[in-house]
Coordinates of C-alpha atoms in Angstrom, one line a residue:
M1 CA -15.9 2.4 14.6
D2 CA -14.0 -0.5 13.1
I3 CA -14.7 -2.0 9.7
V4 CA -15.1 -5.8 10.2
I5 CA -14.5 -8.0 7.1
T6 CA -15.5 -11.7 7.5
N7 CA -14.9 -14.6 5.2
L8 CA -14.6 -12.3 2.1
S9 CA -14.0 -14.1 -1.2
K10 CA -14.0 -12.9 -4.9
N11 CA -13.2 -15.0 -8.0
F12 CA -12.7 -13.9 -11.6
K13 CA -13.3 -17.1 -13.6
K14 CA -10.4 -19.3 -12.4
V15 CA -8.5 -16.6 -10.5
H16 CA -9.1 -16.5 -6.7
A17 CA -8.6 -12.7 -6.2
L18 CA -9.7 -12.9 -2.5
N19 CA -9.7 -16.1 -0.5
D20 CA -11.7 -16.1 2.8
V21 CA -10.3 -12.7 3.9
Q22 CA -10.7 -11.9 7.6
L23 CA -9.7 -8.4 8.6
T24 CA -10.6 -5.7 11.1
I25 CA -9.6 -2.1 10.1
K26 CA -9.5 0.4 12.9
P27 CA -9.8 4.2 12.7
G28 CA -6.5 5.7 11.6
I29 CA -4.2 5.2 8.5
H30 CA -3.9 1.5 7.5
G31 CA -1.5 0.4 4.9
L32 CA -2.2 -2.5 2.5
L33 CA 0.9 -4.2 1.2
G34 CA 1.7 -7.0 -1.2
P35 CA 3.0 -7.8 -4.6
N36 CA 1.0 -7.2 -7.8
G37 CA -1.9 -9.7 -7.9
A38 CA -2.1 -10.0 -4.1
G39 CA -5.7 -8.9 -4.0
K40 CA -5.2 -5.4 -2.7
T41 CA -7.1 -3.6 -5.5
T42 CA -9.9 -6.1 -5.5
L43 CA -10.4 -5.6 -1.8
M44 CA -10.4 -1.8 -2.2
R45 CA -12.9 -1.9 -5.1
I46 CA -15.2 -4.0 -2.9
L47 CA -14.9 -1.6 -0.1
A48 CA -15.7 1.3 -2.5
T49 CA -18.8 -0.7 -3.6
I50 CA -17.6 -0.9 -7.2
L51 CA -17.4 -4.7 -7.0
S52 CA -19.6 -7.1 -5.1
P53 CA -18.0 -10.1 -3.2
D54 CA -18.9 -13.6 -4.1
A55 CA -19.1 -14.5 -0.4
G56 CA -18.6 -12.9 3.0
E57 CA -19.7 -9.9 4.9
I58 CA -18.4 -6.3 5.6
H59 CA -19.9 -4.3 8.5
W60 CA -19.0 -0.8 9.8
G61 CA -21.1 -0.2 12.8
A62 CA -24.7 -0.2 11.5
L63 CA -23.6 0.0 7.9
D64 CA -23.7 -3.2 5.8
W65 CA -22.0 -3.6 2.4
A66 CA -24.9 -5.8 1.4
H67 CA -26.6 -2.4 0.9
P68 CA -24.1 -0.4 -1.1
A69 CA -26.3 2.8 -1.1
Q70 CA -25.5 3.1 2.6
I71 CA -21.8 3.4 1.8
K72 CA -21.9 5.8 -1.1
G73 CA -22.0 9.0 0.9
Q74 CA -19.5 7.8 3.5
A75 CA -16.6 6.8 1.2
G76 CA -14.1 8.5 -1.0
Y77 CA -12.1 6.3 -3.5
L78 CA -9.0 7.0 -5.7
P79 CA -8.4 4.1 -8.1
Q80 CA -5.0 3.1 -9.5
Q81 CA -6.0 4.4 -12.9
F82 CA -7.9 7.6 -12.4
S83 CA -9.6 9.6 -15.2
M84 CA -12.4 12.0 -15.8
Y85 CA -14.0 13.4 -19.0
K86 CA -11.3 15.4 -20.7
S87 CA -13.6 18.2 -21.8
L88 CA -14.6 19.1 -18.3
T89 CA -12.8 21.7 -16.3
V90 CA -11.4 20.7 -12.9
R91 CA -14.2 22.5 -11.1
E92 CA -16.8 20.9 -13.3
A93 CA -15.4 17.5 -12.6
L94 CA -15.6 18.0 -8.9
R95 CA -19.2 19.3 -9.2
D96 CA -20.1 16.0 -10.9
V97 CA -18.4 14.0 -8.1
A98 CA -20.3 16.2 -5.5
L99 CA -23.5 15.3 -7.2
F100 CA -22.7 11.6 -7.1
K101 CA -21.7 11.8 -3.4
D102 CA -25.0 13.6 -2.6
I103 CA -23.2 16.5 -1.1
P104 CA -26.0 19.1 -0.3
A105 CA -26.1 22.0 -2.8
A106 CA -25.6 24.5 0.1
D107 CA -22.3 22.8 1.0
E108 CA -21.0 22.1 -2.5
K109 CA -19.1 25.3 -3.2
Q110 CA -17.2 25.3 0.1
A111 CA -16.5 21.5 -0.2
I112 CA -15.0 22.0 -3.7
A113 CA -13.0 25.1 -2.6
H114 CA -11.5 23.1 0.3
A115 CA -10.6 20.1 -2.0
L116 CA -8.9 22.4 -4.5
D117 CA -7.0 24.2 -1.8
V118 CA -5.5 21.2 0.0
T119 CA -4.5 19.6 -3.3
H120 CA -3.0 22.9 -4.6
L121 CA -5.3 23.0 -7.6
T122 CA -7.2 26.3 -7.0
E123 CA -5.4 28.2 -9.7
F124 CA -6.1 25.4 -12.2
A125 CA -9.8 25.1 -11.4
G126 CA -10.7 26.4 -14.8
R127 CA -8.3 24.2 -16.8
R128 CA -9.7 21.3 -18.7
V129 CA -8.9 17.8 -17.4
G130 CA -7.4 16.9 -20.8
Q131 CA -4.8 19.7 -20.3
L132 CA -3.5 18.5 -16.9
S133 CA -0.1 17.0 -16.4
G134 CA 0.1 13.4 -15.0
G135 CA 0.9 14.8 -11.5
M136 CA -2.0 17.3 -11.6
L137 CA -4.4 14.6 -12.8
R138 CA -3.4 12.5 -9.8
R139 CA -4.0 15.5 -7.5
L140 CA -7.4 15.9 -9.0
G141 CA -8.0 12.2 -8.2
I142 CA -7.1 12.9 -4.6
A143 CA -9.3 16.0 -4.6
Q144 CA -12.4 14.1 -5.7
A145 CA -11.7 11.3 -3.2
I146 CA -11.5 13.7 -0.2
L147 CA -14.4 15.8 -1.4
G148 CA -17.0 16.2 1.3
G149 CA -14.8 14.8 4.1
P150 CA -15.7 11.1 3.8
K151 CA -15.2 9.0 6.9
L152 CA -13.8 6.2 4.8
L153 CA -11.0 7.1 2.4
I154 CA -9.7 4.4 0.0
L155 CA -6.5 5.3 -1.9
D156 CA -5.0 2.8 -4.3
E157 CA -1.4 3.9 -5.0
P158 CA -2.1 7.6 -4.3
S159 CA 1.5 8.8 -4.8
V160 CA 2.0 7.3 -8.2
G161 CA 3.0 10.1 -10.6
L162 CA 3.6 12.7 -7.9
D163 CA 6.9 14.5 -7.7
P164 CA 8.8 14.6 -4.3
M165 CA 7.2 17.9 -3.2
E166 CA 3.7 16.7 -4.1
R167 CA 4.3 13.4 -2.2
I168 CA 5.2 15.4 0.9
Q169 CA 2.1 17.5 0.5
L170 CA 0.0 14.3 0.1
R171 CA 1.4 12.9 3.3
K172 CA 0.6 16.1 5.2
L173 CA -2.9 16.1 3.7
L174 CA -3.6 12.5 4.9
R175 CA -2.1 13.2 8.4
D176 CA -4.4 16.2 8.7
A177 CA -7.4 14.1 7.6
D178 CA -6.6 11.5 10.3
D179 CA -8.9 12.8 13.0
G180 CA -9.1 9.6 15.1
Q181 CA -12.5 8.6 13.6
C182 CA -11.8 8.5 9.9
I183 CA -10.5 5.2 8.4
I184 CA -7.8 5.8 5.7
L185 CA -6.9 2.7 3.7
L186 CA -4.0 3.0 1.3
S187 CA -1.9 0.7 -0.8
S188 CA 1.6 1.7 -2.0
H189 CA 4.8 0.2 -3.3
I190 CA 6.6 3.2 -1.9
V191 CA 7.9 2.1 1.5
G192 CA 8.5 5.7 2.5
D193 CA 4.8 6.4 2.3
I194 CA 4.0 3.5 4.5
E195 CA 6.7 4.4 7.1
S196 CA 5.7 8.0 7.4
L197 CA 1.9 7.6 7.4
C198 CA 0.6 4.2 8.5
D199 CA -0.4 3.2 12.1
T200 CA -0.9 -0.4 11.1
V201 CA -0.4 -2.5 8.0
T202 CA -1.8 -5.6 6.4
V203 CA 0.2 -7.9 4.2
M204 CA -1.6 -9.8 1.4
D205 CA -0.5 -12.3 -1.2
K206 CA -2.5 -14.5 -3.5
G207 CA -5.8 -13.3 -2.2
R208 CA -5.0 -14.0 1.5
V209 CA -4.3 -11.9 4.5
L210 CA -0.9 -13.1 5.8
L211 CA 0.0 -10.6 8.5
T212 CA -1.6 -7.6 10.3
G213 CA 0.0 -5.4 12.9
S214 CA 1.8 -2.2 13.8
L215 CA 4.8 -1.1 11.8
A216 CA 7.0 -1.9 14.8
E217 CA 5.6 -5.5 15.0
V218 CA 6.1 -6.1 11.3
Q219 CA 9.6 -4.6 11.4
Q220 CA 10.6 -6.7 14.5
A221 CA 9.5 -9.9 12.6
A222 CA 12.6 -9.4 10.4
A223 CA 15.1 -8.9 13.2
G224 CA 18.3 -10.8 12.6
C225 CA 17.5 -11.7 9.0
V226 CA 20.2 -9.7 7.3
I227 CA 24.0 -9.6 7.3
E228 CA 25.9 -6.5 6.3
E229 CA 29.6 -6.8 5.3
I230 CA 32.2 -4.9 3.3
M231 CA 33.9 -7.0 0.7
D232 CA 35.7 -6.9 -2.6
E233 CA 34.1 -7.7 -6.0
A234 CA 35.3 -11.4 -6.0
A235 CA 33.7 -11.9 -2.5
L236 CA 30.5 -10.2 -3.7
R237 CA 30.3 -12.6 -6.7
E238 CA 30.7 -15.6 -4.4
T239 CA 28.1 -14.2 -2.0
E240 CA 25.7 -13.8 -4.9
R241 CA 26.3 -17.5 -5.7
T242 CA 25.7 -18.8 -2.2
H243 CA 23.2 -16.3 -0.8
T244 CA 20.4 -13.9 -1.7
V245 CA 22.0 -10.5 -2.0
I246 CA 19.5 -7.7 -1.2
N247 CA 21.6 -4.7 -1.9
F248 CA 25.2 -3.5 -2.4
T249 CA 26.7 -0.1 -2.4
P250 CA 30.2 0.9 -3.8
V251 CA 32.5 2.1 -0.9
E252 CA 36.0 3.2 -1.8
G253 CA 36.7 0.5 -4.3
R254 CA 34.9 -2.2 -2.3
Y255 CA 31.2 -2.9 -1.6
L256 CA 28.9 -2.6 1.4
V257 CA 26.8 -5.7 0.9
R258 CA 23.5 -6.8 2.6
Y259 CA 22.4 -10.3 2.1
L260 CA 20.0 -12.8 3.6
A261 CA 21.4 -14.8 6.5
E262 CA 21.5 -18.5 6.3
A263 CA 21.8 -21.0 9.2
G264 CA 25.4 -21.1 10.4
D265 CA 26.4 -17.7 9.1
T266 CA 28.7 -15.8 11.5
G267 CA 28.6 -12.3 10.0
T268 CA 27.3 -9.3 11.8
R269 CA 23.5 -9.2 11.7
T270 CA 22.0 -5.7 11.2
Q271 CA 19.1 -4.0 12.9
P272 CA 16.0 -4.2 10.6
T273 CA 14.9 -1.3 8.5
L274 CA 11.4 -1.3 7.1
G275 CA 12.2 -1.0 3.4
R276 CA 15.0 -3.4 3.1
E277 CA 13.5 -6.1 5.3
F278 CA 10.3 -6.2 3.3
E279 CA 12.4 -7.5 0.4
I280 CA 13.4 -10.5 2.6
F281 CA 9.8 -11.5 3.1
N282 CA 9.3 -11.2 -0.6
W283 CA 12.2 -13.6 -1.2
L284 CA 10.9 -16.1 1.4
Y285 CA 7.5 -16.2 -0.2
T286 CA 7.6 -15.5 -3.9
L287 CA 10.9 -17.1 -4.9
R288 CA 10.4 -20.3 -2.9
G289 CA 6.7 -20.4 -4.0
H290 CA 5.4 -21.5 -0.6
M291 CA 5.0 -20.3 3.0
P292 CA 8.3 -20.8 4.9
T293 CA 8.7 -23.9 7.0
L294 CA 9.6 -23.7 10.7
E295 CA 13.2 -24.7 9.8
E296 CA 13.4 -22.0 7.2
M297 CA 12.2 -19.4 9.6
V298 CA 14.5 -20.4 12.4
G299 CA 17.4 -20.4 9.9
V300 CA 16.9 -16.7 9.3
G301 CA 16.2 -15.8 12.9
I302 CA 12.5 -14.9 12.7
R303 CA 10.8 -15.4 16.0
A304 CA 8.1 -18.0 16.7
P305 CA 5.1 -15.7 17.2
V306 CA 5.2 -14.7 13.5
I307 CA 6.1 -18.1 12.0
G308 CA 4.0 -18.7 9.0
L309 CA 2.7 -15.1 8.7
V310 CA 5.3 -13.6 6.4
C311 CA 5.0 -13.1 2.8
G312 CA 5.4 -11.1 -0.4
F313 CA 5.8 -7.5 0.2
I314 CA 7.2 -5.2 -2.4
G315 CA 8.5 -6.2 -5.8
Q316 CA 11.3 -8.6 -6.3
R317 CA 14.9 -7.2 -6.3
R318 CA 17.5 -9.9 -6.5
V319 CA 20.9 -8.5 -7.5
R320 CA 22.1 -10.1 -10.7
A321 CA 25.6 -10.1 -12.2

């Protein structure tokens, strides 16, 4: 079943955290992307029933977010900043979460054992939360989110604080949890997580949904936007003055430079790669402060079907002298 979000809005005093959000989330792994302040966390907290919207509706089959008690046993949530009582052991913390999720007593022991196993915390089950490292605490957060096998899993920056091996284990865990019926919603500033996990993505900025589609669709939207050239340092400095340089890499005393194409440029345009092209969208939206015009989009080669739908992906990275 799909989660259908209709006309969802949320304000915090004068801040419009969500502005008339319309979104359908299908079973599978769905990435939520956007710069800080885009509204991702607010949307996730509403889906986790921690916040109530000011307007709008959310339905998931017969379940209605107007009745949060219906959702409690169906959802697992990992917040950006996760913590538990430091005096509890890892196992005790999971028992408290099991009680909150209404996991039957007969199933509790097995559910906790499974959560500990897949997050590689079994040997630390007796350790107190206050004695865990940052990465282990994050793994505990993941364990409590997946406890009981929820059909809706909401993960806000799940890989923050994880080392490379733990990140790989997280990706495997989420792929294994993707059974074709479960909805896994995750936000991340780590493009590798999105590339390796997500079937579809939604781009948000300033409380609005700007683009939803498959990874291939989003990647294709950036085709032809970037020029890649090898140049000396003087040419690099001049390019920085006239263009937006996305990245440069030293190569045998010179530089392999990637920069945003402008109308009339004749350099070789590269095939899009997910991580780098997301930065282009960020430049178009956040540095200019408005949605790109038709002329701007044509100038960088973005095709008509996605005109007006691009916007602020992953933090700003302009190269500076």
